[in-house]
Amino acid sequence: GAVVSQHPSRVICKSGTSVKIECRSLDFQATTMFWYRQFPKQSLMLMATSNEGSKATYEQGVEKDKFLINHASLTLSTLTVTSAHPEDSSFYICSARGAGATYNEQFFGPGTRLTVL
Amino acid sequence: QKEVEQNSGPLSVPEGAIASLNCTYSDRVSQSFFWYRQYSGKSPELIMSIYSNGDKEDGRFTAQLNKASQYVSLLIRDSQPSDSATYLCAVNPNDYKLSFGAGTTVTVRA
């Protein structure tokens, strides 16, 4: 149980294009999903928290107009990196917290490696 | 002071030995504590969770929690080369977010 998938696993795009990443909870309903970014040899950095049916809450310093998050259902959240630039190249990882989770454990997707040329 | 601090690595242990990982946290109201394992190039995987003071054992892993000292640890017994990874300590101080430590990289020498 508690499986989270992400798609795509890897994407290479040209500077200026937009990239959409999907995060799905496969065997549970996720009331809350989280989006993280991780640069090489650094720890996870929380970008935003999304709750189903409401606007995402962004961490300080994260541009909400650049990183668009949609959490349309209890099993799907999407992150769109708009007008991507080389400095956006990173490992993007989503996680999900199940509905009724008592202790707020998060289960991570496999991640999406974004390379912007 | 960082919310979650882990002992700096890397930690190198011989195969079969015990690897000991430490973590301290600053927010006294934290109630949930987790250890995640992250292999190079992969996403974190939840390996242990602990909520009450004391020890919790799961296979070769033992988590220890001391809320009075704001300290949580992870012991890996009979370390195997497959245990070589970065271990992240995570604490749930409020709402639904987790605060992560910077991680400790463990290398198990065959």
mmCIF file of C-alpha atoms in Angstrom:
data_model
loop_
_atom_site.group_PDB
_atom_site.id
_atom_site.type_symbol
_atom_site.label_atom_id
_atom_site.label_comp_id
_atom_site.label_asym_id
_atom_site.label_seq_id
_atom_site.Cartn_x
_atom_site.Cartn_y
_atom_site.Cartn_z
ATOM 1 C CA GLY A 1 0.000 0.000 0.000
ATOM 2 C CA ALA A 2 0.826 3.728 -0.032
ATOM 3 C CA VAL A 3 2.189 3.858 -3.564
ATOM 4 C CA VAL A 4 2.770 7.183 -5.252
ATOM 5 C CA SER A 5 3.658 7.495 -8.921
ATOM 6 C CA GLN A 6 5.090 10.385 -10.903
ATOM 7 C CA HIS A 7 5.187 11.023 -14.588
ATOM 8 C CA PRO A 8 7.390 11.622 -16.437
ATOM 9 C CA SER A 9 10.444 10.231 -14.670
ATOM 10 C CA ARG A 10 12.774 12.313 -16.765
ATOM 11 C CA VAL A 11 12.264 15.270 -19.071
ATOM 12 C CA ILE A 12 14.573 17.411 -21.153
ATOM 13 C CA CYS A 13 13.201 20.611 -22.572
ATOM 14 C CA LYS A 14 14.314 23.842 -24.184
ATOM 15 C CA SER A 15 14.515 27.069 -22.271
ATOM 16 C CA GLY A 16 11.225 28.957 -22.306
ATOM 17 C CA THR A 17 8.950 25.955 -22.574
ATOM 18 C CA SER A 18 6.546 24.697 -19.913
ATOM 19 C CA VAL A 19 6.691 21.269 -18.357
ATOM 20 C CA LYS A 20 3.895 19.461 -16.519
ATOM 21 C CA ILE A 21 4.611 16.788 -13.909
ATOM 22 C CA GLU A 22 1.894 14.489 -12.606
ATOM 23 C CA CYS A 23 1.752 12.931 -9.164
ATOM 24 C CA ARG A 24 -0.746 10.185 -8.406
ATOM 25 C CA SER A 25 -1.570 8.234 -5.278
ATOM 26 C CA LEU A 26 -2.358 4.770 -6.605
ATOM 27 C CA ASP A 27 -3.900 2.931 -3.700
ATOM 28 C CA PHE A 28 -5.056 5.599 -1.278
ATOM 29 C CA GLN A 29 -6.741 8.966 -1.263
ATOM 30 C CA ALA A 30 -4.360 11.825 -0.671
ATOM 31 C CA THR A 31 -5.939 14.857 0.921
ATOM 32 C CA THR A 32 -2.619 16.637 0.930
ATOM 33 C CA MET A 33 0.240 16.462 -1.533
ATOM 34 C CA PHE A 34 3.590 18.129 -1.286
ATOM 35 C CA TRP A 35 6.057 19.201 -3.937
ATOM 36 C CA TYR A 36 9.770 19.208 -3.205
ATOM 37 C CA ARG A 37 12.837 20.131 -5.181
ATOM 38 C CA GLN A 38 16.268 18.676 -4.595
ATOM 39 C CA PHE A 39 19.518 19.907 -6.090
ATOM 40 C CA PRO A 40 22.532 17.563 -6.263
ATOM 41 C CA LYS A 41 23.964 16.673 -2.855
ATOM 42 C CA GLN A 42 21.469 18.907 -1.089
ATOM 43 C CA SER A 43 18.506 18.091 1.087
ATOM 44 C CA LEU A 44 14.858 18.260 0.137
ATOM 45 C CA MET A 45 13.367 21.712 -0.214
ATOM 46 C CA LEU A 46 9.612 21.994 0.204
ATOM 47 C CA MET A 47 8.119 24.118 -2.548
ATOM 48 C CA ALA A 48 4.412 23.961 -1.832
ATOM 49 C CA THR A 49 1.604 22.125 -0.122
ATOM 50 C CA SER A 50 -1.572 21.364 -2.003
ATOM 51 C CA ASN A 51 -4.900 20.273 -0.663
ATOM 52 C CA GLU A 52 -7.550 18.757 -2.855
ATOM 53 C CA GLY A 53 -9.908 21.362 -4.214
ATOM 54 C CA SER A 54 -8.104 24.409 -2.870
ATOM 55 C CA LYS A 55 -5.220 26.637 -3.812
ATOM 56 C CA ALA A 56 -1.726 25.520 -3.041
ATOM 57 C CA THR A 57 0.283 27.098 -0.257
ATOM 58 C CA TYR A 58 3.754 28.079 -1.417
ATOM 59 C CA GLU A 59 6.872 28.295 0.706
ATOM 60 C CA GLN A 60 8.668 31.589 1.009
ATOM 61 C CA GLY A 61 10.727 32.356 -2.054
ATOM 62 C CA VAL A 62 8.851 30.024 -4.393
ATOM 63 C CA GLU A 63 7.149 31.856 -7.249
ATOM 64 C CA LYS A 64 3.565 30.686 -7.497
ATOM 65 C CA ASP A 65 3.196 32.036 -11.036
ATOM 66 C CA LYS A 66 6.176 30.035 -12.181
ATOM 67 C CA PHE A 67 5.322 26.794 -10.427
ATOM 68 C CA LEU A 68 1.635 26.172 -10.992
ATOM 69 C CA ILE A 69 0.088 23.485 -8.825
ATOM 70 C CA ASN A 70 -3.300 21.890 -9.316
ATOM 71 C CA HIS A 71 -4.800 19.289 -6.999
ATOM 72 C CA ALA A 72 -7.978 18.450 -8.824
ATOM 73 C CA SER A 73 -8.786 15.138 -7.188
ATOM 74 C CA LEU A 74 -7.881 13.041 -4.170
ATOM 75 C CA THR A 75 -5.450 11.027 -6.266
ATOM 76 C CA LEU A 76 -3.870 13.553 -8.627
ATOM 77 C CA SER A 77 -1.776 16.683 -8.280
ATOM 78 C CA THR A 78 0.147 18.383 -11.061
ATOM 79 C CA LEU A 79 3.091 20.758 -11.041
ATOM 80 C CA THR A 80 3.681 22.901 -14.105
ATOM 81 C CA VAL A 81 7.011 24.642 -14.446
ATOM 82 C CA THR A 82 6.265 27.595 -16.709
ATOM 83 C CA SER A 83 8.852 29.232 -18.936
ATOM 84 C CA ALA A 84 11.533 26.906 -17.669
ATOM 85 C CA HIS A 85 15.136 28.074 -17.535
ATOM 86 C CA PRO A 86 18.382 26.164 -16.944
ATOM 87 C CA GLU A 87 18.369 27.141 -13.264
ATOM 88 C CA ASP A 88 15.091 25.220 -12.901
ATOM 89 C CA SER A 89 16.916 21.997 -13.713
ATOM 90 C CA SER A 90 16.489 19.833 -10.645
ATOM 91 C CA PHE A 91 14.959 16.689 -9.192
ATOM 92 C CA TYR A 92 11.276 17.325 -8.446
ATOM 93 C CA ILE A 93 9.626 14.950 -6.008
ATOM 94 C CA CYS A 94 6.042 14.800 -4.836
ATOM 95 C CA SER A 95 4.755 13.180 -1.688
ATOM 96 C CA ALA A 96 1.304 12.397 -0.424
ATOM 97 C CA ARG A 97 -0.390 12.254 2.933
ATOM 98 C CA GLY A 98 -3.322 9.889 3.136
ATOM 99 C CA ALA A 99 -6.797 10.874 4.211
ATOM 100 C CA GLY A 100 -7.155 10.039 7.873
ATOM 101 C CA ALA A 101 -3.433 9.716 8.425
ATOM 102 C CA THR A 102 -2.943 9.928 12.144
ATOM 103 C CA TYR A 103 0.730 10.754 12.244
ATOM 104 C CA ASN A 104 1.219 12.713 9.039
ATOM 105 C CA GLU A 105 3.611 10.313 7.396
ATOM 106 C CA GLN A 106 4.350 11.171 3.781
ATOM 107 C CA PHE A 107 4.955 8.734 0.960
ATOM 108 C CA PHE A 108 7.140 9.895 -1.877
ATOM 109 C CA GLY A 109 6.839 9.425 -5.601
ATOM 110 C CA PRO A 110 9.896 8.288 -7.573
ATOM 111 C CA GLY A 111 10.714 11.822 -8.674
ATOM 112 C CA THR A 112 11.072 13.642 -11.978
ATOM 113 C CA ARG A 113 14.453 14.762 -13.191
ATOM 114 C CA LEU A 114 14.106 17.975 -15.187
ATOM 115 C CA THR A 115 16.867 19.234 -17.440
ATOM 116 C CA VAL A 116 16.376 22.581 -19.141
ATOM 117 C CA LEU A 117 18.740 23.251 -22.018
ATOM 118 C CA GLN B 1 19.203 26.917 14.998
ATOM 119 C CA LYS B 2 17.947 24.504 12.368
ATOM 120 C CA GLU B 3 14.705 22.723 13.120
ATOM 121 C CA VAL B 4 16.194 19.291 12.542
ATOM 122 C CA GLU B 5 19.880 18.516 12.823
ATOM 123 C CA GLN B 6 21.623 15.288 11.988
ATOM 124 C CA ASN B 7 25.147 14.184 12.777
ATOM 125 C CA SER B 8 27.373 15.112 9.915
ATOM 126 C CA GLY B 9 28.619 12.304 7.744
ATOM 127 C CA PRO B 10 29.694 10.526 5.892
ATOM 128 C CA LEU B 11 29.509 7.506 8.156
ATOM 129 C CA SER B 12 31.539 4.512 7.076
ATOM 130 C CA VAL B 13 30.983 1.161 8.770
ATOM 131 C CA PRO B 14 32.225 -2.347 7.971
ATOM 132 C CA GLU B 15 29.756 -4.938 6.813
ATOM 133 C CA GLY B 16 28.058 -6.607 9.764
ATOM 134 C CA ALA B 17 28.619 -3.688 12.137
ATOM 135 C CA ILE B 18 26.045 -1.371 13.702
ATOM 136 C CA ALA B 19 25.476 2.022 12.081
ATOM 137 C CA SER B 20 24.231 4.660 14.512
ATOM 138 C CA LEU B 21 22.489 7.782 13.230
ATOM 139 C CA ASN B 22 21.473 10.697 15.420
ATOM 140 C CA CYS B 23 18.966 13.496 15.045
ATOM 141 C CA THR B 24 17.913 16.386 17.268
ATOM 142 C CA TYR B 25 14.951 18.691 16.771
ATOM 143 C CA SER B 26 14.075 22.093 18.127
ATOM 144 C CA ASP B 27 10.274 22.150 18.337
ATOM 145 C CA ARG B 28 9.150 20.591 21.584
ATOM 146 C CA VAL B 29 5.572 20.045 20.410
ATOM 147 C CA SER B 30 6.644 17.641 17.668
ATOM 148 C CA GLN B 31 4.763 14.383 17.911
ATOM 149 C CA SER B 32 5.753 12.293 14.900
ATOM 150 C CA PHE B 33 9.221 11.269 13.807
ATOM 151 C CA PHE B 34 10.347 9.470 10.700
ATOM 152 C CA TRP B 35 13.437 8.039 9.109
ATOM 153 C CA TYR B 36 13.673 7.974 5.339
ATOM 154 C CA ARG B 37 16.298 6.230 3.247
ATOM 155 C CA GLN B 38 17.375 7.823 -0.017
ATOM 156 C CA TYR B 39 19.565 6.013 -2.504
ATOM 157 C CA SER B 40 21.632 8.154 -4.835
ATOM 158 C CA GLY B 41 19.464 9.500 -7.641
ATOM 159 C CA LYS B 42 16.257 8.145 -6.111
ATOM 160 C CA SER B 43 13.476 9.595 -3.990
ATOM 161 C CA PRO B 44 13.160 9.057 -0.218
ATOM 162 C CA GLU B 45 11.598 5.871 1.100
ATOM 163 C CA LEU B 46 9.956 5.707 4.532
ATOM 164 C CA ILE B 47 11.672 3.043 6.609
ATOM 165 C CA MET B 48 10.728 3.846 10.205
ATOM 166 C CA SER B 49 8.230 5.942 12.104
ATOM 167 C CA ILE B 50 8.077 6.465 15.850
ATOM 168 C CA TYR B 51 5.651 8.408 18.007
ATOM 169 C CA SER B 52 6.267 7.345 21.617
ATOM 170 C CA ASN B 53 9.319 7.522 23.836
ATOM 171 C CA GLY B 54 11.436 4.401 23.785
ATOM 172 C CA ASP B 55 12.563 1.958 21.166
ATOM 173 C CA LYS B 56 10.819 0.622 18.098
ATOM 174 C CA GLU B 57 12.304 -2.302 16.218
ATOM 175 C CA ASP B 58 11.612 -3.378 12.653
ATOM 176 C CA GLY B 59 13.916 -6.052 11.329
ATOM 177 C CA ARG B 60 17.486 -4.763 11.440
ATOM 178 C CA PHE B 61 16.336 -1.212 12.171
ATOM 179 C CA THR B 62 15.707 0.247 15.613
ATOM 180 C CA ALA B 63 14.439 3.762 16.158
ATOM 181 C CA GLN B 64 14.843 5.396 19.545
ATOM 182 C CA LEU B 65 12.950 8.467 20.703
ATOM 183 C CA ASN B 66 13.539 10.674 23.720
ATOM 184 C CA LYS B 67 11.157 13.620 23.673
ATOM 185 C CA ALA B 68 12.575 15.155 26.849
ATOM 186 C CA SER B 69 15.975 15.405 25.182
ATOM 187 C CA GLN B 70 14.435 16.138 21.769
ATOM 188 C CA TYR B 71 16.442 13.349 20.282
ATOM 189 C CA VAL B 72 15.702 10.533 17.875
ATOM 190 C CA SER B 73 18.120 7.958 16.563
ATOM 191 C CA LEU B 74 18.275 5.074 14.121
ATOM 192 C CA LEU B 75 20.367 1.965 14.572
ATOM 193 C CA ILE B 76 21.072 -0.346 11.666
ATOM 194 C CA ARG B 77 22.251 -3.737 12.872
ATOM 195 C CA ASP B 78 24.240 -6.174 10.775
ATOM 196 C CA SER B 79 24.860 -3.470 8.181
ATOM 197 C CA GLN B 80 24.845 -4.624 4.585
ATOM 198 C CA PRO B 81 26.291 -2.947 1.475
ATOM 199 C CA SER B 82 22.673 -2.412 0.358
ATOM 200 C CA ASP B 83 22.222 -0.124 3.378
ATOM 201 C CA SER B 84 24.615 2.378 1.789
ATOM 202 C CA ALA B 85 22.425 5.454 1.289
ATOM 203 C CA THR B 86 21.571 8.827 2.758
ATOM 204 C CA TYR B 87 19.276 8.676 5.767
ATOM 205 C CA LEU B 88 16.936 11.597 6.370
ATOM 206 C CA CYS B 89 15.420 12.370 9.746
ATOM 207 C CA ALA B 90 12.008 14.030 9.511
ATOM 208 C CA VAL B 91 9.929 15.633 12.238
ATOM 209 C CA ASN B 92 6.312 16.750 12.173
ATOM 210 C CA PRO B 93 6.206 19.958 14.236
ATOM 211 C CA ASN B 94 2.825 21.272 13.157
ATOM 212 C CA ASP B 95 0.039 20.925 10.620
ATOM 213 C CA TYR B 96 0.953 18.454 7.933
ATOM 214 C CA LYS B 97 4.442 19.501 6.975
ATOM 215 C CA LEU B 98 7.581 17.579 7.723
ATOM 216 C CA SER B 99 10.872 19.225 8.596
ATOM 217 C CA PHE B 100 13.816 17.301 7.202
ATOM 218 C CA GLY B 101 17.381 17.146 8.360
ATOM 219 C CA ALA B 102 20.188 17.500 5.867
ATOM 220 C CA GLY B 103 20.774 13.756 5.918
ATOM 221 C CA THR B 104 23.612 11.459 6.902
ATOM 222 C CA THR B 105 25.317 9.431 4.192
ATOM 223 C CA VAL B 106 26.175 5.912 5.241
ATOM 224 C CA THR B 107 28.684 3.731 3.416
ATOM 225 C CA VAL B 108 28.912 0.067 4.342
ATOM 226 C CA ARG B 109 32.292 -1.423 3.439
ATOM 227 C CA ALA B 110 32.262 -4.998 2.236
#
